Backbone as JSON, one array per atom type, in Angstrom:
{
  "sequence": "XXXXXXXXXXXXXXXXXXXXXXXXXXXXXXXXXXXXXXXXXXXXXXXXXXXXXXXXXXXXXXXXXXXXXXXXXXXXXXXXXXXXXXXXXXXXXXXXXXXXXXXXXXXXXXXXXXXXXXXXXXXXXXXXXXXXXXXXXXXXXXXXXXXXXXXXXXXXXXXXXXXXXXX",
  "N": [[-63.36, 105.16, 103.76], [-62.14, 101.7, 104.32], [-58.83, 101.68, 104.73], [-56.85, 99.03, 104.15], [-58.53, 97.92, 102.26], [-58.2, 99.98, 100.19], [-56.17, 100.11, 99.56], [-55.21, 97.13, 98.36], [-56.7, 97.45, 96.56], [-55.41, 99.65, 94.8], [-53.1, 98.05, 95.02], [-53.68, 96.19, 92.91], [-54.92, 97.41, 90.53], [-53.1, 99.21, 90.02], [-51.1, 97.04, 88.99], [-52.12, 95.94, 87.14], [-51.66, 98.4, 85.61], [-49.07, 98.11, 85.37], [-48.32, 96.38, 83.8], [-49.4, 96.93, 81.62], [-47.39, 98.58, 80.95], [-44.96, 97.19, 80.63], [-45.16, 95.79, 78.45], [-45.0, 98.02, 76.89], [-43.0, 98.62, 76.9], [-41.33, 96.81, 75.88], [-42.39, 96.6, 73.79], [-41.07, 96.91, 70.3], [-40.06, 99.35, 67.75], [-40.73, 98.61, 65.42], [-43.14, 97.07, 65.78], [-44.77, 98.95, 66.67], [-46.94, 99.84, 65.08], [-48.03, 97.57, 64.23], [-51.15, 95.86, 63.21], [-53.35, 95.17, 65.13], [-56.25, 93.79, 64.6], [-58.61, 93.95, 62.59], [-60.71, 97.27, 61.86], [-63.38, 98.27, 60.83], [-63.75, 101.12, 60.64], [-60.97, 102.51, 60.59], [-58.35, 101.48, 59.66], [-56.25, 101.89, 62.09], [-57.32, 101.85, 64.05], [-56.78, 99.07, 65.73], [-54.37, 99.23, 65.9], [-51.33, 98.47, 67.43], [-50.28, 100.91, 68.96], [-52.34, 102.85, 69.28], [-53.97, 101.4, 70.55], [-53.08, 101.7, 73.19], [-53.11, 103.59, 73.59], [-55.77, 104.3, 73.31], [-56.42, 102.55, 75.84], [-55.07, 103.68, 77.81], [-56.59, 106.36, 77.55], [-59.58, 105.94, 78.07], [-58.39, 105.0, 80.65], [-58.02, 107.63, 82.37], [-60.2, 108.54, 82.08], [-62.32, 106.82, 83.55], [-61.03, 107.1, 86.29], [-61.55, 109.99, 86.33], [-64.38, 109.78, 86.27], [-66.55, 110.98, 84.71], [-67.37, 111.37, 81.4], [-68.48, 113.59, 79.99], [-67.42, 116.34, 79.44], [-64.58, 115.49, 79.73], [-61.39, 115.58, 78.48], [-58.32, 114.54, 77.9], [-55.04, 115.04, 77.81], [-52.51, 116.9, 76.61], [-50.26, 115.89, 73.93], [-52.53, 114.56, 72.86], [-56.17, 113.95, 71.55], [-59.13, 114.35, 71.93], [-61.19, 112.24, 70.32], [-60.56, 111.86, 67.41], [-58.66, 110.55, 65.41], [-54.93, 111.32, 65.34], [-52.7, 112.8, 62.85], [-50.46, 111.23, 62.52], [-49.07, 108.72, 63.96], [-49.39, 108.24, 67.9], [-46.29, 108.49, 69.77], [-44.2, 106.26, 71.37], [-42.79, 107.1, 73.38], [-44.94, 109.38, 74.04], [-47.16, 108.31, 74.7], [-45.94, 106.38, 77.01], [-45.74, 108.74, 78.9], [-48.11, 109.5, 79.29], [-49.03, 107.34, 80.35], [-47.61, 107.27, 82.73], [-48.51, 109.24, 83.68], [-51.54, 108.63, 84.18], [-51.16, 106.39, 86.08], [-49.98, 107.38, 88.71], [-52.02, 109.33, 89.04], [-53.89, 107.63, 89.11], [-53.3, 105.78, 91.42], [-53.56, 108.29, 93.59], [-56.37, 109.43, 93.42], [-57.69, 106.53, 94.06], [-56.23, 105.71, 96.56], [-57.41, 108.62, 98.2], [-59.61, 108.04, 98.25], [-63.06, 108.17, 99.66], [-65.95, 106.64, 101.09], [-68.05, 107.66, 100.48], [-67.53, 109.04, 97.88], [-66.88, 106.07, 96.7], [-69.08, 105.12, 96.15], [-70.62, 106.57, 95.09], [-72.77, 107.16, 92.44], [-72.28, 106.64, 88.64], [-72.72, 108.14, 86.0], [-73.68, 106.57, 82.64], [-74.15, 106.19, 79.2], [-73.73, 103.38, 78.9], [-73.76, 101.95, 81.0], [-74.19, 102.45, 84.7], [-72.66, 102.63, 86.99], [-71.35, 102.05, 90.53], [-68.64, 104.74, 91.63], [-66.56, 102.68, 92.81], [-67.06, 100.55, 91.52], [-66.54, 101.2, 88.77], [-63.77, 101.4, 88.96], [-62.85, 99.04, 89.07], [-63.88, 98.01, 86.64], [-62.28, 99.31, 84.88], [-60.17, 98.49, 85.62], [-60.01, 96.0, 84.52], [-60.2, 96.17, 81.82], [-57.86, 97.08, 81.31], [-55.97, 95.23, 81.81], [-57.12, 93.19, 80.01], [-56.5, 94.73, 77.44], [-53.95, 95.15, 77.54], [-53.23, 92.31, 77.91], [-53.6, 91.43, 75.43], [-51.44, 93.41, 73.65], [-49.33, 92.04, 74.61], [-49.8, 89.5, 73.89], [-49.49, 90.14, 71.2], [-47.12, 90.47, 70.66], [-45.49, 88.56, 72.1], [-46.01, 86.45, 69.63], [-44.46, 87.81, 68.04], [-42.21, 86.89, 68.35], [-41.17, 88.02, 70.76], [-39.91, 88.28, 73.72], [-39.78, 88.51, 77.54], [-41.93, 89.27, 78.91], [-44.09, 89.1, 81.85], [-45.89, 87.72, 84.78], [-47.47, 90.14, 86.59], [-47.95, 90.59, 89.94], [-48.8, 92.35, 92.59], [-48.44, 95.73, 92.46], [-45.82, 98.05, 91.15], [-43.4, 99.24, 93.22], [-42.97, 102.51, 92.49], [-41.77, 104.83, 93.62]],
  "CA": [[-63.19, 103.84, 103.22], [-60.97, 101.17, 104.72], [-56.85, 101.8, 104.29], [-56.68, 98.17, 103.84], [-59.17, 97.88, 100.71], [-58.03, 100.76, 99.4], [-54.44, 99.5, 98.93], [-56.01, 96.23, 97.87], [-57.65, 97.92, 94.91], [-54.36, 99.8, 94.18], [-52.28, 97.16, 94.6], [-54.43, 95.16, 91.74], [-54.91, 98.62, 89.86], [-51.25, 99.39, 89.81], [-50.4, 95.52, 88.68], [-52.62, 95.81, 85.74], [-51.1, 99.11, 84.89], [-47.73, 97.8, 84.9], [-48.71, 94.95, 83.09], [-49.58, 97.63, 79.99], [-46.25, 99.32, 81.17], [-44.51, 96.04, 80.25], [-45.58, 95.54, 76.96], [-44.89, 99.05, 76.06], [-41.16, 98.75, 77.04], [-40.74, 95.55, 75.24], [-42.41, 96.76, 72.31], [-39.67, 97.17, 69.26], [-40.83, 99.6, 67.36], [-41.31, 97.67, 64.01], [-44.11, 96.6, 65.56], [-45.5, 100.06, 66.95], [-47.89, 99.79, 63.89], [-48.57, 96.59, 63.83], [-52.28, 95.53, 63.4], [-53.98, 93.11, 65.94], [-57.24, 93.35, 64.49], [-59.36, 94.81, 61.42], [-61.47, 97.83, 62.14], [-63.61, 98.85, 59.23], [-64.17, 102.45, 60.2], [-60.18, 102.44, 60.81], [-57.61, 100.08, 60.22], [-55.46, 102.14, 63.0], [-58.2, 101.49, 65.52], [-56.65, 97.74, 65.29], [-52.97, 98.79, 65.92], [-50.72, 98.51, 69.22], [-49.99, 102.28, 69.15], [-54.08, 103.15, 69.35], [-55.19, 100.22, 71.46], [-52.27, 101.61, 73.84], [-53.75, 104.99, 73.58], [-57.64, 103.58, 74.11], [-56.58, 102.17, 76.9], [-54.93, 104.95, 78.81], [-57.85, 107.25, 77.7], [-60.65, 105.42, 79.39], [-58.49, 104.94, 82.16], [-57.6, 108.55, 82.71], [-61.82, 109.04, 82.0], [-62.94, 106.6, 84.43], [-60.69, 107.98, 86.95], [-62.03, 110.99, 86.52], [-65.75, 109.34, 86.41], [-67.37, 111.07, 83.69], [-67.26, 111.73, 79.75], [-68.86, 114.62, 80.24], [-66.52, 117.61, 79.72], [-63.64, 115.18, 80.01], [-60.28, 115.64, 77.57], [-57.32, 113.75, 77.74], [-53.85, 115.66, 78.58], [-52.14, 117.19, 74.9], [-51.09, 115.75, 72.66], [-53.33, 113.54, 72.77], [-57.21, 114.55, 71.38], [-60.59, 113.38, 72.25], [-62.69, 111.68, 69.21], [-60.46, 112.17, 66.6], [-57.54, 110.09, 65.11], [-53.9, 111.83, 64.98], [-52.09, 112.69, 61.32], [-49.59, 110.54, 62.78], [-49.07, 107.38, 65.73], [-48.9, 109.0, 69.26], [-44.99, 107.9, 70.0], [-43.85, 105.21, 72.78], [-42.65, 108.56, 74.76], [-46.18, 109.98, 74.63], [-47.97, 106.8, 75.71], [-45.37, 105.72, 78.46], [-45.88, 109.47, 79.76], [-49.73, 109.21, 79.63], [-49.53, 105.95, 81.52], [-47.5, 107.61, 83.97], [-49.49, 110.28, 84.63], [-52.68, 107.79, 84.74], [-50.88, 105.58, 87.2], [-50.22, 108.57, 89.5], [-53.27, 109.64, 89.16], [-54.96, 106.48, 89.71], [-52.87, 105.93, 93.19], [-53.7, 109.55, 94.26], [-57.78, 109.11, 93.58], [-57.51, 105.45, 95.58], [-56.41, 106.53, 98.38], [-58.22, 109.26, 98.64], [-61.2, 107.45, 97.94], [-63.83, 107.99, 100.66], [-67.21, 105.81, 101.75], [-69.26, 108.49, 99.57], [-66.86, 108.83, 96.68], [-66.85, 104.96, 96.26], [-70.53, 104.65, 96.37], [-71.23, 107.89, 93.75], [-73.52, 106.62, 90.75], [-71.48, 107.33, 87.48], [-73.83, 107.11, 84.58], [-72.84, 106.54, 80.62], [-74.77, 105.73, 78.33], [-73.89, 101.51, 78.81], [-74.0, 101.52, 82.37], [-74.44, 103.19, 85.86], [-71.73, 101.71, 88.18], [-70.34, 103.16, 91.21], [-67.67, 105.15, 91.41], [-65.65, 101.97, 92.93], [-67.23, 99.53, 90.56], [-66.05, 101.84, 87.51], [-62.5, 101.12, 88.75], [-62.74, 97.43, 89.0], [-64.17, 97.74, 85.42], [-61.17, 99.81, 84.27], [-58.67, 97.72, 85.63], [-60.17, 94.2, 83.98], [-60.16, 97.02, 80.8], [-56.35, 97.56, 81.14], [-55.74, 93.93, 81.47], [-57.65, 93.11, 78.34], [-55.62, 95.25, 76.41], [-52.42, 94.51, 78.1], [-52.72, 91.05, 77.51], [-53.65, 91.45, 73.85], [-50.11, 93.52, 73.01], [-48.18, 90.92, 75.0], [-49.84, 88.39, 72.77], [-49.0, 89.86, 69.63], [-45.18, 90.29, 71.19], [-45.13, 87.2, 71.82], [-46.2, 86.2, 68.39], [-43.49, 87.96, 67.08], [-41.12, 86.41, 69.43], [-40.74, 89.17, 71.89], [-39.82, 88.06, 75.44], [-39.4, 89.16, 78.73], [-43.22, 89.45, 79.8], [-43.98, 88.0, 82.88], [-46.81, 88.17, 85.58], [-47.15, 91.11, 87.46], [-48.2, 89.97, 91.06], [-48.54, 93.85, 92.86], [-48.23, 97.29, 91.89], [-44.47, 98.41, 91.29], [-42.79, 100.62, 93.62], [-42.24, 103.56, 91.48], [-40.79, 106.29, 94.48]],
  "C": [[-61.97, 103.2, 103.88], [-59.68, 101.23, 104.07], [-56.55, 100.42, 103.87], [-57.16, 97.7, 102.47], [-58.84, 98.74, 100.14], [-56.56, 100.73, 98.82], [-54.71, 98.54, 98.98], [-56.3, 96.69, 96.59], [-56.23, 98.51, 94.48], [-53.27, 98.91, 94.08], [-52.31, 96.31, 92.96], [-54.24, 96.17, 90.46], [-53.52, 98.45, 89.32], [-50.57, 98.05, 88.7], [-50.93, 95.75, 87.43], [-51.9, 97.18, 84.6], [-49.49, 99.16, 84.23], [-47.49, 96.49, 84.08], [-48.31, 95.83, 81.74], [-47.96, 98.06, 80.09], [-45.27, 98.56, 80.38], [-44.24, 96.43, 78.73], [-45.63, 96.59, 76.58], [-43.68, 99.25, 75.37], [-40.64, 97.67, 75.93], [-41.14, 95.29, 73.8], [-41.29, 97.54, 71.0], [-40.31, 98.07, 68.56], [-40.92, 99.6, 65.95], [-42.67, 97.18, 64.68], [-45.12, 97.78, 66.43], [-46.95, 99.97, 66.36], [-48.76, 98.91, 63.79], [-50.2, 96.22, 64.17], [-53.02, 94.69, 64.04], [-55.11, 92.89, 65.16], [-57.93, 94.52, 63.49], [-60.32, 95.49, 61.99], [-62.29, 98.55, 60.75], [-64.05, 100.45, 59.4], [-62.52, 103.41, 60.47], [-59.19, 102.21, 60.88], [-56.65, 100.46, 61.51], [-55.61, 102.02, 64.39], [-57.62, 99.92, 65.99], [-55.16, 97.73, 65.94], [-52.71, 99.18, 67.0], [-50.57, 100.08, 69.66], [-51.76, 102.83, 69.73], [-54.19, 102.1, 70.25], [-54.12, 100.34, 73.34], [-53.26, 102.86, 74.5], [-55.0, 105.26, 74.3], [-57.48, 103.76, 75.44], [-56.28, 102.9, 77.88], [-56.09, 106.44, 78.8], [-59.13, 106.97, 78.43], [-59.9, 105.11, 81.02], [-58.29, 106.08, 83.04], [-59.43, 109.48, 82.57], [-62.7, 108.41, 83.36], [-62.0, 106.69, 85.67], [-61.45, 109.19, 87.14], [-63.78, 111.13, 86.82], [-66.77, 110.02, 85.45], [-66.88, 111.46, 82.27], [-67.76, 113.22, 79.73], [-67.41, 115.87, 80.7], [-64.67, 117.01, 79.96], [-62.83, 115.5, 78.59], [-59.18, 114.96, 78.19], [-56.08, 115.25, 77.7], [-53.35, 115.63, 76.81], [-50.98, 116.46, 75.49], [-52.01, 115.52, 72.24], [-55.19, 114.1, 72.49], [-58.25, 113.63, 71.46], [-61.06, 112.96, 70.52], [-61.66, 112.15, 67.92], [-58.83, 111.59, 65.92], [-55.91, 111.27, 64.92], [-53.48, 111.64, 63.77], [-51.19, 111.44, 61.53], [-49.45, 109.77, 64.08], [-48.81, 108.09, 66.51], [-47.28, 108.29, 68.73], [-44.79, 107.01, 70.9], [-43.91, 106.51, 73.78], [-44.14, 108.83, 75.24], [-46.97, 109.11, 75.39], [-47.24, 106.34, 76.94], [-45.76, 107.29, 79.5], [-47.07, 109.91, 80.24], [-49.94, 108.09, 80.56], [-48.71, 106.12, 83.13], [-48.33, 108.67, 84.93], [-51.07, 109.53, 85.04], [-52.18, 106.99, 86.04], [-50.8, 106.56, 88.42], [-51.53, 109.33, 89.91], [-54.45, 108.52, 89.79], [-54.36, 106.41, 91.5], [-53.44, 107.23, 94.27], [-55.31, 109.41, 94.45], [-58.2, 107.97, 94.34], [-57.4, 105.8, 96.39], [-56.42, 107.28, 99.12], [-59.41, 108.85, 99.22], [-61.78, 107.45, 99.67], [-64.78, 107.17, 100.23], [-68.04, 106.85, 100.35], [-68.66, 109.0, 98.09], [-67.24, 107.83, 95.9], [-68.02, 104.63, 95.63], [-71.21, 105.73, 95.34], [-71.55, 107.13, 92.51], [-72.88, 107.69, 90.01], [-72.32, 106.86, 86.38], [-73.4, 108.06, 83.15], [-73.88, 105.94, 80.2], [-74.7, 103.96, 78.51], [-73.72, 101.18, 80.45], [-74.07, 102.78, 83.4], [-73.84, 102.81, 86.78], [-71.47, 103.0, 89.4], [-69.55, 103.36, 91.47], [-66.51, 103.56, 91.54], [-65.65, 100.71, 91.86], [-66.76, 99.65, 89.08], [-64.47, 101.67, 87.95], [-62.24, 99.61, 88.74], [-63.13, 97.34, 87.26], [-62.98, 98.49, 84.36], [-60.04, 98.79, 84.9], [-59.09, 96.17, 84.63], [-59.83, 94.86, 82.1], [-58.66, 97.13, 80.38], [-55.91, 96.15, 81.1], [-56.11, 93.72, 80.1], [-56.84, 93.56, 77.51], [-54.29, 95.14, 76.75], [-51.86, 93.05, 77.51], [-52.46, 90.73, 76.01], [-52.42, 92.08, 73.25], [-49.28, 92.55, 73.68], [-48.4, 89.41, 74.35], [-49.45, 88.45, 71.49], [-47.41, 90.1, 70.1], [-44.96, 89.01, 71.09], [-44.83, 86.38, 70.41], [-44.89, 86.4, 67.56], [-42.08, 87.85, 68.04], [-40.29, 87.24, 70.15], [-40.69, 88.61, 73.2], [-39.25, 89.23, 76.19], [-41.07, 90.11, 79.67], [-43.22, 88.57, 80.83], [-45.56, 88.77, 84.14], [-46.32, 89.55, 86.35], [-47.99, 91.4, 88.55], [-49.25, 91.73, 91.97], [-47.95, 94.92, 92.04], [-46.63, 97.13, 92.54], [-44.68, 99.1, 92.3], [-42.47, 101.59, 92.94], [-41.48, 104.88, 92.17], [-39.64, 106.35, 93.88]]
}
């Protein structure tokens, strides 16, 4: 696969992940808890701590490209709410190890990698199209805790153009 598209896609990748990165740092944590949105089989499914969580779990799944046999890195447990909120720590060190991970699978990425049918139950993308659909995924939820920050008059969000340098 071209070196040029493939740092292209991580550049974008990366940006969206430091987007969530953002809005992790700048979350206070009075509002760790806080609820964006009513879930009725949940109300925790709703709050910034979980929708932080979500989001680094599908992205550390479609990385990996299937559900199948996949788990998530401890603490952290497949299908099954925690007694208690992950922590900021655990989530900023899940999103580092996804970001790392995501850079390392990019640009690897070969021609026959990219092009590998990944099939789920709600779709069949390939491999490269399942990362374009995880990054618009990490946005989404990015933007949604930097809206309720905002809300509660949290600054210091701001676009995030390219992927950090993190060396």
């Amino acid at each position: 696969m071209d070196d040029r598209l493939k740092a292209s896609i991580w550049q974008q990748y990366g940006a969206a992940l430091d987007t969530l990165d953002d809005a992790l740092r700048l979350c206070p944590d009075h509002l760790w808890t806080v609820q964006l949105w009513n879930d009725d089989e949940d109300a925790r499914y709703g709050q910034c701590w979980f929708i932080a969580y979500h989001t680094l779990f599908w992205t550390d799944m479609y990385l990996t490209g299937t559900l199948s046999g996949f788990n998530p890195p401890l603490p952290f447990i497949r299908g099954k709410l925690p007694d208690t909120p992950y922590t900021q720590e655990q989530i900023k060190n899940y999103l580092d190890q996804c970001r790392a991970k995501g850079k390392a699978v990019i640009e690897a990425l070969t021609d026959e990698q990219a092009y590998r049918i990944c099939t789920f139950d709600w779709m069949e993308p390939t491999f490269l199209e399942l990362q374009i659909y995880s990054l618009r995924h990490i946005q989404e939820h990015a933007a949604q805790l930097n809206l309720v920050l905002g809300e509660h008059g949290v600054t210091g969000q701001d676009w995030v153009a390219q992927a950090r340098d993190k060396a």
